[in-house]
mmCIF file with all atom_site columns, C-alpha atoms in Angstrom:
data_model
loop_
_atom_site.group_PDB
_atom_site.id
_atom_site.type_symbol
_atom_site.label_atom_id
_atom_site.label_alt_id
_atom_site.label_comp_id
_atom_site.label_asym_id
_atom_site.label_entity_id
_atom_site.label_seq_id
_atom_site.pdbx_PDB_ins_code
_atom_site.Cartn_x
_atom_site.Cartn_y
_atom_site.Cartn_z
_atom_site.occupancy
_atom_site.B_iso_or_equiv
_atom_site.pdbx_formal_charge
_atom_site.auth_seq_id
_atom_site.auth_comp_id
_atom_site.auth_asym_id
_atom_site.auth_atom_id
_atom_site.pdbx_PDB_model_num
ATOM 1   C CA . MET Z 1 1   ? 141.663 110.782 32.038  1.00 70.00 ? 1   MET Z CA 1
ATOM 2   C CA . HIS Z 1 2   ? 143.433 112.913 29.447  1.00 84.00 ? 2   HIS Z CA 1
ATOM 3   C CA . SER Z 1 3   ? 143.859 111.976 25.778  1.00 83.00 ? 3   SER Z CA 1
ATOM 4   C CA . SER Z 1 4   ? 147.160 113.726 25.042  1.00 87.00 ? 4   SER Z CA 1
ATOM 5   C CA . CYS Z 1 5   ? 150.614 113.775 26.599  1.00 89.00 ? 5   CYS Z CA 1
ATOM 6   C CA . SER Z 1 6   ? 150.636 117.553 27.046  1.00 88.00 ? 6   SER Z CA 1
ATOM 7   C CA . THR Z 1 7   ? 147.431 117.707 29.104  1.00 91.00 ? 7   THR Z CA 1
ATOM 8   C CA . CYS Z 1 8   ? 148.198 114.517 31.022  1.00 93.00 ? 8   CYS Z CA 1
ATOM 9   C CA . ALA Z 1 9   ? 151.767 115.412 32.039  1.00 91.00 ? 9   ALA Z CA 1
ATOM 10  C CA . THR Z 1 10  ? 150.677 118.810 33.401  1.00 92.00 ? 10  THR Z CA 1
ATOM 11  C CA . THR Z 1 11  ? 148.020 117.264 35.667  1.00 93.00 ? 11  THR Z CA 1
ATOM 12  C CA . ASN Z 1 12  ? 148.931 116.375 39.263  1.00 93.00 ? 12  ASN Z CA 1
ATOM 13  C CA . GLY Z 1 13  ? 149.027 112.614 39.865  1.00 94.00 ? 13  GLY Z CA 1
ATOM 14  C CA . CYS Z 1 14  ? 149.024 111.736 36.151  1.00 94.00 ? 14  CYS Z CA 1
ATOM 15  C CA . ALA Z 1 15  ? 151.715 110.448 33.781  1.00 95.00 ? 15  ALA Z CA 1
ATOM 16  C CA . TRP Z 1 16  ? 151.677 109.774 30.046  1.00 92.00 ? 16  TRP Z CA 1
ATOM 17  C CA . CYS Z 1 17  ? 152.528 106.182 29.110  1.00 89.00 ? 17  CYS Z CA 1
ATOM 18  C CA . GLY Z 1 18  ? 154.054 106.387 25.621  1.00 85.00 ? 18  GLY Z CA 1
ATOM 19  C CA . SER Z 1 19  ? 153.930 102.654 24.836  1.00 82.00 ? 19  SER Z CA 1
ATOM 20  C CA . LEU Z 1 20  ? 150.184 102.539 25.604  1.00 85.00 ? 20  LEU Z CA 1
ATOM 21  C CA . ASP Z 1 21  ? 149.451 106.015 24.230  1.00 84.00 ? 21  ASP Z CA 1
ATOM 22  C CA . ALA Z 1 22  ? 147.421 106.643 27.398  1.00 89.00 ? 22  ALA Z CA 1
ATOM 23  C CA . CYS Z 1 23  ? 147.247 108.774 30.528  1.00 93.00 ? 23  CYS Z CA 1
ATOM 24  C CA . VAL Z 1 24  ? 147.542 106.752 33.747  1.00 95.00 ? 24  VAL Z CA 1
ATOM 25  C CA . ALA Z 1 25  ? 147.904 107.437 37.443  1.00 94.00 ? 25  ALA Z CA 1
ATOM 26  C CA . THR Z 1 26  ? 151.539 108.186 38.338  1.00 94.00 ? 26  THR Z CA 1
ATOM 27  C CA . THR Z 1 27  ? 151.620 105.323 40.854  1.00 93.00 ? 27  THR Z CA 1
ATOM 28  C CA . ASP Z 1 28  ? 150.377 102.850 38.216  1.00 92.00 ? 28  ASP Z CA 1
ATOM 29  C CA . THR Z 1 29  ? 153.421 103.462 35.989  1.00 91.00 ? 29  THR Z CA 1
ATOM 30  C CA . TYR Z 1 30  ? 155.616 101.586 38.484  1.00 90.00 ? 30  TYR Z CA 1
ATOM 31  C CA . VAL Z 1 31  ? 153.523 98.419  38.457  1.00 91.00 ? 31  VAL Z CA 1
ATOM 32  C CA . MET Z 1 32  ? 152.373 98.258  34.810  1.00 90.00 ? 32  MET Z CA 1
ATOM 33  C CA . ALA Z 1 33  ? 154.697 95.864  32.960  1.00 86.00 ? 33  ALA Z CA 1
ATOM 34  C CA . ASP Z 1 34  ? 153.651 97.169  29.520  1.00 86.00 ? 34  ASP Z CA 1
ATOM 35  C CA . CYS Z 1 35  ? 154.092 100.894 30.261  1.00 87.00 ? 35  CYS Z CA 1
ATOM 36  C CA . PHE Z 1 36  ? 157.294 102.355 28.774  1.00 83.00 ? 36  PHE Z CA 1
ATOM 37  C CA . GLY Z 1 37  ? 158.322 105.835 27.681  1.00 85.00 ? 37  GLY Z CA 1
ATOM 38  C CA . VAL Z 1 38  ? 156.693 107.508 30.689  1.00 91.00 ? 38  VAL Z CA 1
ATOM 39  C CA . VAL Z 1 39  ? 156.414 111.322 30.763  1.00 92.00 ? 39  VAL Z CA 1
ATOM 40  C CA . PHE Z 1 40  ? 155.816 112.769 34.242  1.00 94.00 ? 40  PHE Z CA 1
ATOM 41  C CA . GLU Z 1 41  ? 156.101 116.429 33.233  1.00 91.00 ? 41  GLU Z CA 1
ATOM 42  C CA . PRO Z 1 42  ? 156.419 118.431 30.013  1.00 89.00 ? 42  PRO Z CA 1
ATOM 43  C CA . PRO Z 1 43  ? 157.923 118.718 27.525  1.00 89.00 ? 43  PRO Z CA 1
ATOM 44  C CA . CYS Z 1 44  ? 156.411 115.766 25.689  1.00 86.00 ? 44  CYS Z CA 1
ATOM 45  C CA . PRO Z 1 45  ? 158.350 114.238 22.791  1.00 80.00 ? 45  PRO Z CA 1
ATOM 46  C CA . PRO Z 1 46  ? 156.808 115.009 19.369  1.00 68.00 ? 46  PRO Z CA 1
ATOM 47  C CA . SER Z 1 47  ? 156.209 111.299 18.690  1.00 61.00 ? 47  SER Z CA 1
ATOM 48  C CA . TYR Z 1 48  ? 157.005 107.960 20.263  1.00 57.00 ? 48  TYR Z CA 1
ATOM 49  C CA . VAL Z 1 49  ? 157.056 106.023 17.010  1.00 55.00 ? 49  VAL Z CA 1
ATOM 50  C CA . GLN Z 1 50  ? 158.010 108.123 14.030  1.00 55.00 ? 50  GLN Z CA 1
ATOM 51  C CA . THR Z 1 51  ? 155.946 108.521 10.888  1.00 59.00 ? 51  THR Z CA 1
ATOM 52  C CA . THR Z 1 52  ? 158.311 109.066 7.986   1.00 62.00 ? 52  THR Z CA 1
ATOM 53  C CA . THR Z 1 53  ? 158.090 109.444 4.222   1.00 73.00 ? 53  THR Z CA 1
ATOM 54  C CA . VAL Z 1 54  ? 160.908 107.543 2.548   1.00 76.00 ? 54  VAL Z CA 1
ATOM 55  C CA . GLU Z 1 55  ? 162.447 107.822 -0.874  1.00 83.00 ? 55  GLU Z CA 1
ATOM 56  C CA . GLY Z 1 56  ? 164.838 104.913 -1.357  1.00 85.00 ? 56  GLY Z CA 1
ATOM 57  C CA . ASN Z 1 57  ? 165.328 101.923 0.935   1.00 85.00 ? 57  ASN Z CA 1
ATOM 58  C CA . LEU Z 1 58  ? 163.257 101.365 4.070   1.00 81.00 ? 58  LEU Z CA 1
ATOM 59  C CA . ILE Z 1 59  ? 164.314 99.539  7.223   1.00 83.00 ? 59  ILE Z CA 1
ATOM 60  C CA . VAL Z 1 60  ? 161.782 99.330  10.061  1.00 83.00 ? 60  VAL Z CA 1
ATOM 61  C CA . LEU Z 1 61  ? 163.176 98.441  13.481  1.00 86.00 ? 61  LEU Z CA 1
ATOM 62  C CA . GLY Z 1 62  ? 161.099 98.057  16.610  1.00 85.00 ? 62  GLY Z CA 1
ATOM 63  C CA . ASP Z 1 63  ? 162.257 99.492  19.917  1.00 81.00 ? 63  ASP Z CA 1
ATOM 64  C CA . ALA Z 1 64  ? 162.257 97.100  22.886  1.00 77.00 ? 64  ALA Z CA 1
ATOM 65  C CA . SER Z 1 65  ? 160.814 99.683  25.254  1.00 74.00 ? 65  SER Z CA 1
ATOM 66  C CA . LEU Z 1 66  ? 158.607 101.839 23.020  1.00 73.00 ? 66  LEU Z CA 1
ATOM 67  C CA . GLY Z 1 67  ? 157.391 99.283  20.468  1.00 76.00 ? 67  GLY Z CA 1
ATOM 68  C CA . GLY Z 1 68  ? 157.126 99.874  16.735  1.00 81.00 ? 68  GLY Z CA 1
ATOM 69  C CA . GLY Z 1 69  ? 158.674 97.710  14.030  1.00 85.00 ? 69  GLY Z CA 1
ATOM 70  C CA . ASN Z 1 70  ? 155.316 97.213  12.304  1.00 87.00 ? 70  ASN Z CA 1
ATOM 71  C CA . ILE Z 1 71  ? 154.200 98.320  8.870   1.00 86.00 ? 71  ILE Z CA 1
ATOM 72  C CA . HIS Z 1 72  ? 150.688 99.501  8.072   1.00 83.00 ? 72  HIS Z CA 1
ATOM 73  C CA . VAL Z 1 73  ? 149.811 101.159 4.786   1.00 83.00 ? 73  VAL Z CA 1
ATOM 74  C CA . GLU Z 1 74  ? 146.319 102.079 3.626   1.00 80.00 ? 74  GLU Z CA 1
ATOM 75  C CA . GLY Z 1 75  ? 144.716 104.542 1.356   1.00 76.00 ? 75  GLY Z CA 1
ATOM 76  C CA . PRO Z 1 76  ? 142.153 105.290 -1.309  1.00 73.00 ? 76  PRO Z CA 1
ATOM 77  C CA . CYS Z 1 77  ? 142.575 103.983 -4.788  1.00 69.00 ? 77  CYS Z CA 1
ATOM 78  C CA . ASN Z 1 78  ? 143.305 106.771 -7.242  1.00 62.00 ? 78  ASN Z CA 1
ATOM 79  C CA . ASP Z 1 79  ? 143.456 104.889 -10.519 1.00 59.00 ? 79  ASP Z CA 1
ATOM 80  C CA . ASP Z 1 80  ? 140.854 104.012 -13.176 1.00 61.00 ? 80  ASP Z CA 1
ATOM 81  C CA . GLY Z 1 81  ? 141.660 100.302 -12.631 1.00 59.00 ? 81  GLY Z CA 1
ATOM 82  C CA . CYS Z 1 82  ? 140.214 100.315 -9.086  1.00 63.00 ? 82  CYS Z CA 1
ATOM 83  C CA . ARG Z 1 83  ? 137.275 98.244  -7.968  1.00 62.00 ? 83  ARG Z CA 1
ATOM 84  C CA . GLU Z 1 84  ? 134.236 99.524  -6.028  1.00 62.00 ? 84  GLU Z CA 1
ATOM 85  C CA . SER Z 1 85  ? 135.806 99.120  -2.573  1.00 62.00 ? 85  SER Z CA 1
ATOM 86  C CA . GLY Z 1 86  ? 138.331 101.790 -3.531  1.00 68.00 ? 86  GLY Z CA 1
ATOM 87  C CA . LEU Z 1 87  ? 140.753 101.031 -0.697  1.00 77.00 ? 87  LEU Z CA 1
ATOM 88  C CA . HIS Z 1 88  ? 144.067 99.242  -0.489  1.00 80.00 ? 88  HIS Z CA 1
ATOM 89  C CA . SER Z 1 89  ? 146.035 98.176  2.577   1.00 84.00 ? 89  SER Z CA 1
ATOM 90  C CA . LEU Z 1 90  ? 149.074 96.266  3.749   1.00 86.00 ? 90  LEU Z CA 1
ATOM 91  C CA . THR Z 1 91  ? 149.679 95.263  7.358   1.00 87.00 ? 91  THR Z CA 1
ATOM 92  C CA . LEU Z 1 92  ? 152.762 93.446  8.602   1.00 87.00 ? 92  LEU Z CA 1
ATOM 93  C CA . ASP Z 1 93  ? 153.560 92.936  12.267  1.00 83.00 ? 93  ASP Z CA 1
ATOM 94  C CA . GLY Z 1 94  ? 154.849 90.192  14.544  1.00 80.00 ? 94  GLY Z CA 1
ATOM 95  C CA . SER Z 1 95  ? 151.684 88.121  14.309  1.00 81.00 ? 95  SER Z CA 1
ATOM 96  C CA . PHE Z 1 96  ? 149.884 89.038  11.076  1.00 83.00 ? 96  PHE Z CA 1
ATOM 97  C CA . PHE Z 1 97  ? 150.446 89.725  7.365   1.00 87.00 ? 97  PHE Z CA 1
ATOM 98  C CA . ASP Z 1 98  ? 147.534 90.987  5.281   1.00 86.00 ? 98  ASP Z CA 1
ATOM 99  C CA . VAL Z 1 99  ? 147.367 92.546  1.814   1.00 86.00 ? 99  VAL Z CA 1
ATOM 100 C CA . LYS Z 1 100 ? 144.166 93.932  0.302   1.00 83.00 ? 100 LYS Z CA 1
ATOM 101 C CA . SER Z 1 101 ? 144.106 95.433  -3.160  1.00 80.00 ? 101 SER Z CA 1
ATOM 102 C CA . ALA Z 1 102 ? 141.552 97.748  -4.722  1.00 74.00 ? 102 ALA Z CA 1
ATOM 103 C CA . GLY Z 1 103 ? 142.347 96.081  -8.045  1.00 75.00 ? 103 GLY Z CA 1
ATOM 104 C CA . PRO Z 1 104 ? 144.147 93.018  -9.389  1.00 77.00 ? 104 PRO Z CA 1
ATOM 105 C CA . VAL Z 1 105 ? 146.987 91.400  -7.415  1.00 80.00 ? 105 VAL Z CA 1
ATOM 106 C CA . SER Z 1 106 ? 150.091 90.226  -9.193  1.00 82.00 ? 106 SER Z CA 1
ATOM 107 C CA . ILE Z 1 107 ? 152.959 88.310  -7.605  1.00 85.00 ? 107 ILE Z CA 1
ATOM 108 C CA . SER Z 1 108 ? 155.813 87.269  -9.821  1.00 85.00 ? 108 SER Z CA 1
ATOM 109 C CA . ALA Z 1 109 ? 159.385 86.164  -9.376  1.00 85.00 ? 109 ALA Z CA 1
ATOM 110 C CA . GLY Z 1 110 ? 162.403 87.226  -11.393 1.00 88.00 ? 110 GLY Z CA 1
ATOM 111 C CA . ASN Z 1 111 ? 163.126 85.887  -14.859 1.00 88.00 ? 111 ASN Z CA 1
ATOM 112 C CA . SER Z 1 112 ? 166.481 84.470  -15.851 1.00 87.00 ? 112 SER Z CA 1
ATOM 113 C CA . ASP Z 1 113 ? 168.093 85.034  -19.239 1.00 89.00 ? 113 ASP Z CA 1
ATOM 114 C CA . ARG Z 1 114 ? 171.226 83.015  -18.411 1.00 88.00 ? 114 ARG Z CA 1
ATOM 115 C CA . GLY Z 1 115 ? 171.824 79.745  -20.207 1.00 86.00 ? 115 GLY Z CA 1
ATOM 116 C CA . GLU Z 1 116 ? 171.088 76.550  -18.300 1.00 86.00 ? 116 GLU Z CA 1
ATOM 117 C CA . SER Z 1 117 ? 169.252 78.385  -15.494 1.00 86.00 ? 117 SER Z CA 1
ATOM 118 C CA . GLN Z 1 118 ? 165.722 78.646  -14.235 1.00 86.00 ? 118 GLN Z CA 1
ATOM 119 C CA . GLY Z 1 119 ? 163.688 81.659  -13.206 1.00 86.00 ? 119 GLY Z CA 1
ATOM 120 C CA . SER Z 1 120 ? 163.312 82.571  -9.528  1.00 88.00 ? 120 SER Z CA 1
ATOM 121 C CA . GLU Z 1 121 ? 160.982 80.638  -7.229  1.00 86.00 ? 121 GLU Z CA 1
ATOM 122 C CA . ILE Z 1 122 ? 157.790 81.715  -5.525  1.00 84.00 ? 122 ILE Z CA 1
ATOM 123 C CA . MET Z 1 123 ? 157.489 80.030  -2.177  1.00 83.00 ? 123 MET Z CA 1
ATOM 124 C CA . ILE Z 1 124 ? 154.316 80.066  -0.069  1.00 85.00 ? 124 ILE Z CA 1
ATOM 125 C CA . LYS Z 1 125 ? 154.354 77.795  2.945   1.00 84.00 ? 125 LYS Z CA 1
ATOM 126 C CA . ALA Z 1 126 ? 151.937 77.150  5.775   1.00 84.00 ? 126 ALA Z CA 1
ATOM 127 C CA . GLY Z 1 127 ? 153.375 76.965  9.297   1.00 84.00 ? 127 GLY Z CA 1
ATOM 128 C CA . ASP Z 1 128 ? 154.795 73.812  10.863  1.00 87.00 ? 128 ASP Z CA 1
ATOM 129 C CA . GLY Z 1 129 ? 153.187 72.206  13.904  1.00 88.00 ? 129 GLY Z CA 1
ATOM 130 C CA . THR Z 1 130 ? 156.365 71.580  15.881  1.00 88.00 ? 130 THR Z CA 1
ATOM 131 C CA . ASN Z 1 131 ? 154.882 70.176  19.104  1.00 90.00 ? 131 ASN Z CA 1
ATOM 132 C CA . THR Z 1 132 ? 155.626 66.429  19.309  1.00 90.00 ? 132 THR Z CA 1
ATOM 133 C CA . VAL Z 1 133 ? 152.272 65.858  21.036  1.00 93.00 ? 133 VAL Z CA 1
ATOM 134 C CA . GLY Z 1 134 ? 149.654 66.400  18.334  1.00 88.00 ? 134 GLY Z CA 1
ATOM 135 C CA . GLY Z 1 135 ? 151.476 69.063  16.311  1.00 87.00 ? 135 GLY Z CA 1
ATOM 136 C CA . ALA Z 1 136 ? 150.156 69.409  12.752  1.00 90.00 ? 136 ALA Z CA 1
ATOM 137 C CA . GLY Z 1 137 ? 151.155 71.600  9.844   1.00 88.00 ? 137 GLY Z CA 1
ATOM 138 C CA . GLY Z 1 138 ? 148.962 74.546  8.905   1.00 86.00 ? 138 GLY Z CA 1
ATOM 139 C CA . ASP Z 1 139 ? 146.406 74.230  6.124   1.00 85.00 ? 139 ASP Z CA 1
ATOM 140 C CA . PHE Z 1 140 ? 146.939 75.830  2.724   1.00 82.00 ? 140 PHE Z CA 1
ATOM 141 C CA . PHE Z 1 141 ? 143.920 77.292  0.937   1.00 80.00 ? 141 PHE Z CA 1
ATOM 142 C CA . ILE Z 1 142 ? 143.480 78.970  -2.429  1.00 78.00 ? 142 ILE Z CA 1
ATOM 143 C CA . PHE Z 1 143 ? 140.078 80.449  -3.221  1.00 74.00 ? 143 PHE Z CA 1
ATOM 144 C CA . GLY Z 1 144 ? 138.627 81.974  -6.342  1.00 71.00 ? 144 GLY Z CA 1
ATOM 145 C CA . GLY Z 1 145 ? 136.290 84.958  -5.971  1.00 70.00 ? 145 GLY Z CA 1
ATOM 146 C CA . GLN Z 1 146 ? 132.563 84.518  -5.456  1.00 67.00 ? 146 GLN Z CA 1
ATOM 147 C CA . GLY Z 1 147 ? 130.396 85.395  -8.467  1.00 65.00 ? 147 GLY Z CA 1
ATOM 148 C CA . SER Z 1 148 ? 127.234 87.105  -7.210  1.00 66.00 ? 148 SER Z CA 1
ATOM 149 C CA . GLY Z 1 149 ? 125.859 87.245  -10.748 1.00 66.00 ? 149 GLY Z CA 1
ATOM 150 C CA . GLY Z 1 150 ? 125.716 83.455  -10.941 1.00 65.00 ? 150 GLY Z CA 1
ATOM 151 C CA . LYS Z 1 151 ? 128.747 83.006  -13.224 1.00 65.00 ? 151 LYS Z CA 1
ATOM 152 C CA . LEU Z 1 152 ? 131.618 81.086  -11.675 1.00 64.00 ? 152 LEU Z CA 1
ATOM 153 C CA . HIS Z 1 153 ? 134.973 80.773  -13.365 1.00 64.00 ? 153 HIS Z CA 1
ATOM 154 C CA . PRO Z 1 154 ? 136.871 77.513  -12.959 1.00 68.00 ? 154 PRO Z CA 1
ATOM 155 C CA . PHE Z 1 155 ? 140.055 77.483  -10.915 1.00 66.00 ? 155 PHE Z CA 1
ATOM 156 C CA . HIS Z 1 156 ? 143.169 76.419  -12.802 1.00 68.00 ? 156 HIS Z CA 1
ATOM 157 C CA . LEU Z 1 157 ? 146.462 75.349  -11.294 1.00 71.00 ? 157 LEU Z CA 1
ATOM 158 C CA . TYR Z 1 158 ? 149.340 74.858  -13.713 1.00 68.00 ? 158 TYR Z CA 1
ATOM 159 C CA . PHE Z 1 159 ? 152.674 73.202  -13.092 1.00 65.00 ? 159 PHE Z CA 1
ATOM 160 C CA . HIS Z 1 160 ? 155.407 73.442  -15.669 1.00 62.00 ? 160 HIS Z CA 1
ATOM 161 C CA . ASN Z 1 161 ? 158.330 71.051  -15.926 1.00 56.00 ? 161 ASN Z CA 1
#
């Protein structure tokens, strides 16, 4: 089969399925539940899910028929503070959240300079097991890095009152 909308849609008996990013038999488009954004003949749209550079605020909305609504960022590290891996990435979709840094990771909440007030919280919570038959909450793990050179640093957890 063809690997692009333009070649697929010009071929007899073929249709481009935008949601699958694939060329399929025209008859299959009527029975495939996950095939949306079908192109039977040119012109093909320039893109089914836009790639956009944003300056300012970003709102990502998925489309019920064409998909999208996910965030994936990756790239090479271009700073002297990078580690050997040299890559960073962030993936966020309906089932997964993953952040990998090519250097240190810092997460901090807002400070407060108002009298009689506390700084902002950081909340990390494992999922609930909501089934009444054997449901259990998700585990929570914190790991320090592995020291291949034989030197391990102790893990410290501090709570302030």
